[in-house]
Structures are given as structure tokens and as C-alpha cells.
Short mmCIF file of C-alpha atoms and ligand atoms in Angstrom, two decimals:
data_model
loop_
_atom_site.label_atom_id
_atom_site.label_comp_id
_atom_site.label_asym_id
_atom_site.label_seq_id
_atom_site.Cartn_x
_atom_site.Cartn_y
_atom_site.Cartn_z
CA UNK A 275 -8.78 276.47 109.95
CA UNK A 276 -11.25 274.34 108.01
CA UNK A 277 -12.07 271.17 109.87
CA UNK A 278 -12.72 268.17 107.70
CA UNK A 279 -11.73 265.78 110.46
CA UNK A 280 -14.42 263.87 112.25
CA UNK A 281 -14.74 264.57 115.96
CA UNK A 282 -14.09 260.90 116.63
CA UNK A 283 -10.68 260.96 114.94
CA UNK A 284 -9.78 264.22 116.61
CA UNK A 285 -10.79 262.93 120.03
CA UNK A 286 -8.87 259.72 119.57
CA UNK A 287 -5.69 261.72 119.03
CA UNK A 288 -6.48 264.16 121.84
CA UNK A 289 -7.05 261.25 124.26
CA UNK A 290 -3.83 259.60 123.22
CA UNK A 291 -1.81 262.78 123.71
CA UNK A 292 -3.40 263.38 127.08
CA UNK A 293 -2.90 259.84 128.37
CA UNK A 294 0.73 259.81 127.31
CA UNK A 295 1.64 263.25 128.56
CA UNK A 296 2.12 264.98 125.21
CA UNK A 297 0.95 268.52 124.65
CA UNK A 298 -2.06 269.07 122.37
CA UNK A 299 -0.53 271.55 119.98
CA UNK A 300 -2.13 273.19 116.96
CA UNK A 301 0.71 271.76 114.82
CA UNK A 302 -0.08 268.20 115.79
CA UNK A 303 -3.74 268.52 114.87
CA UNK A 304 -2.89 270.32 111.62
CA UNK A 305 -0.63 267.38 110.70
CA UNK A 306 -3.37 264.89 111.55
CA UNK A 307 -5.84 266.82 109.42
CA UNK A 308 -3.48 267.05 106.45
CA UNK A 309 -2.66 263.35 106.73
CA UNK A 310 -6.36 262.49 106.67
CA UNK A 311 -6.92 264.72 103.65
CA UNK A 312 -4.26 263.09 101.50
CA UNK A 313 -5.77 261.36 98.48
CA UNK A 314 -3.07 258.73 98.19
CA UNK A 315 -0.36 257.09 100.22
CA UNK A 316 2.28 259.62 101.15
CA UNK A 317 5.75 259.80 102.55
CA UNK A 318 6.79 262.33 105.15
CA UNK A 319 8.50 264.63 102.62
CA UNK A 320 5.33 264.83 100.51
CA UNK A 321 3.30 265.78 103.56
CA UNK A 322 5.90 268.36 104.53
CA UNK A 323 5.83 269.99 101.08
CA UNK A 324 2.05 269.93 100.95
CA UNK A 325 1.71 271.72 104.28
CA UNK A 326 4.32 274.28 103.32
CA UNK A 327 3.34 274.94 99.68
CA UNK A 328 -0.42 274.73 99.88
CA UNK A 329 -1.13 275.84 103.42
CA UNK A 330 1.93 277.96 104.09
CA UNK A 331 2.21 276.01 107.30
CA UNK A 332 5.73 276.10 108.71
CA UNK A 333 6.55 273.14 110.86
CA UNK A 334 9.92 271.66 111.55
CA UNK A 335 10.71 268.28 110.06
CA UNK A 336 11.43 267.07 113.59
CA UNK A 337 7.88 267.94 114.68
CA UNK A 338 6.50 266.30 111.58
CA UNK A 339 8.42 263.04 112.01
CA UNK A 340 7.64 262.97 115.70
CA UNK A 341 3.91 263.56 115.14
CA UNK A 342 3.74 260.90 112.42
CA UNK A 343 5.23 258.45 114.93
CA UNK A 344 2.55 259.41 117.46
CA UNK A 345 -0.18 258.94 114.86
CA UNK A 346 1.15 255.49 113.99
CA UNK A 347 1.43 254.60 117.68
CA UNK A 348 -2.21 255.55 118.34
CA UNK A 349 -3.24 253.71 115.16
CA UNK A 350 -4.63 256.66 113.27
CA UNK A 351 -2.03 256.18 110.55
CA UNK A 352 -0.81 252.97 108.98
CA UNK A 353 2.80 252.70 107.87
CA UNK A 354 3.51 250.78 104.67
CA UNK A 355 6.83 249.62 103.36
CA UNK A 356 6.27 249.07 99.64
CA UNK A 357 9.45 247.56 98.22
CA UNK A 358 12.36 250.00 98.28
CA UNK A 359 10.33 253.22 98.55
CA UNK A 360 10.52 255.41 101.63
CA UNK A 361 7.90 254.42 104.19
CA UNK A 362 4.42 255.40 103.02
CA UNK A 363 1.49 256.30 105.23
CA UNK A 364 -2.24 256.34 104.94
CA UNK A 365 -5.22 257.04 107.15
CA UNK A 366 -6.28 254.01 109.13
CA UNK A 367 -9.91 254.54 108.11
CA UNK A 368 -8.87 254.08 104.46
CA UNK A 369 -6.27 251.37 104.95
CA UNK A 370 -8.80 249.10 106.65
CA UNK A 371 -10.86 248.79 103.51
CA UNK A 372 -8.42 247.65 100.83
CA UNK A 373 -5.36 245.58 100.15
CA UNK A 374 -2.46 246.37 97.83
CA UNK A 375 -1.09 244.78 94.71
CA UNK A 376 2.47 245.88 93.95
CA UNK A 377 4.35 245.51 90.67
CA UNK A 378 7.87 244.32 91.47
CA UNK A 379 9.14 245.69 88.16
CA UNK A 380 7.90 249.32 88.06
CA UNK A 381 6.71 249.69 91.64
CA UNK A 382 3.13 250.61 90.71
CA UNK A 383 0.74 250.14 93.61
CA UNK A 384 -2.96 249.51 93.21
CA UNK A 385 -5.61 249.33 95.88
CA UNK A 386 -8.11 246.52 95.67
CA UNK A 387 -11.36 246.44 97.58
CA UNK A 388 -12.73 242.99 98.21
CA UNK A 389 -15.14 242.23 101.03
CA UNK A 390 -14.47 238.49 100.88
CA UNK A 391 -10.77 238.97 101.55
CA UNK A 392 -11.46 241.57 104.22
CA UNK A 393 -13.96 239.41 106.06
CA UNK A 394 -11.75 236.35 105.82
CA UNK A 395 -8.91 238.22 107.51
CA UNK A 396 -11.07 239.98 110.10
CA UNK A 397 -12.87 236.77 111.06
CA UNK A 398 -9.69 234.76 111.36
CA UNK A 399 -9.15 233.76 114.98
CA UNK A 400 -5.56 233.49 116.06
CA UNK A 401 -4.81 231.74 119.34
CA UNK A 402 -2.97 233.75 121.99
CA UNK A 403 -3.13 236.85 119.85
CA UNK A 404 -5.45 239.84 119.57
CA UNK A 405 -5.52 241.22 116.05
CA UNK A 406 -5.87 245.00 115.79
CA UNK A 407 -5.40 245.76 112.13
CA UNK A 408 -3.89 244.22 109.04
CA UNK A 409 -2.01 245.06 105.85
CA UNK A 410 -2.03 242.72 102.91
CA UNK A 411 0.32 243.02 99.94
CA UNK A 412 0.33 240.90 96.83
CA UNK A 413 3.46 241.17 94.69
CA UNK A 414 3.62 240.49 90.98
CA UNK A 415 3.73 242.16 87.58
CA UNK A 416 1.34 244.81 86.30
CA UNK A 417 -0.04 244.15 82.81
CA UNK A 418 2.12 246.91 81.25
CA UNK A 419 5.35 245.43 82.60
CA UNK A 420 4.29 241.91 81.78
CA UNK A 421 3.61 242.94 78.18
CA UNK A 422 6.89 244.89 77.88
CA UNK A 423 8.95 242.05 79.33
CA UNK A 424 7.29 239.52 77.09
CA UNK A 425 8.08 241.63 74.00
CA UNK A 426 11.71 241.82 75.04
CA UNK A 427 11.70 238.07 75.64
CA UNK A 428 12.60 238.62 79.25
CA UNK A 429 9.69 236.61 80.49
ZN1 ZN B 796 -3.67 251.90 100.43
ZN1 ZN B 797 4.74 247.38 86.44
#
């Protein structure tokens, strides 16, 4: 199998599995690798289809759901709940570097990189709390929807 995962990421998962008494199976690492190779946010079904269709990798949905939970628990994956969509996931190493703007009308999601926002959040000290990661969502209207609604006099 091609390995595009960094050793650091791989080891983090291996350590977590070991410390918590889970077996280090080939399936679990294949799921981690696929999750880290996804270009965009994904839901579990998309990941399942991708592994099956493109890699011919047969895994049970139970294993997939269970492994995704482990990856969230050891903070290699971030879970997003964008509006009414099924939960979406993305690699922690990507999620750390952007925030999301979400159109409440069409559901479009855009990623915005802004070091000022990032630093402001990361440097924020919160008493009696140790921050580990963050997700920031800004809700509103995308320009397409705003234009369409204005034309229909709904805005
Ligand atoms: Zn994102
Ligand atoms: Zn929109």
C-alpha cells in the first residue's frame, strides 16, 4: 500500500490504539490514510464508497464508524456539524488552519484562512480550561443566494 501518511500521524494513532487496548489492524490504518487523503470534508458514507470504489477495499460499515470514532477521540479527525448535513470530518492538520463560512440558504461551505483570527483564538487564555483545538463557523448568505433572494424580493 502506498503510504502518504507522515510517520508522526501514524505513530499517534498507533500509540492511542496501544494505550487503550485496541488492536492495530491494517483496516484501521487504511481508514486513517484514506481520511487524510480526502480533499474536502467528508461524511462516513463518502469515505466508505471511496475505499470500496477506488481502492476495492472491503470494510464493514461497523468497522468504519468505529474507527472514525477512535480517530476523533485521539484528535486526528475533527467532526463538524454543518447545519442539517450528516456529520462531516476532516483531518486535524487541515482543520487547524482555517475557519468555515456557511450559507444558511444553500448550505455552501467555504474555508477561510486568516492568521489574525487563528492567532487570536490560539492566544486566548481561558481560566480553568485547557484549550486543545477549535472550530469556528460563521453563518450567513453566499453572494449567489443573496443576489437571488434580492431579485425575488425576499430580502
Ligand atoms: Zn474545513
Ligand atoms: Zn448560498
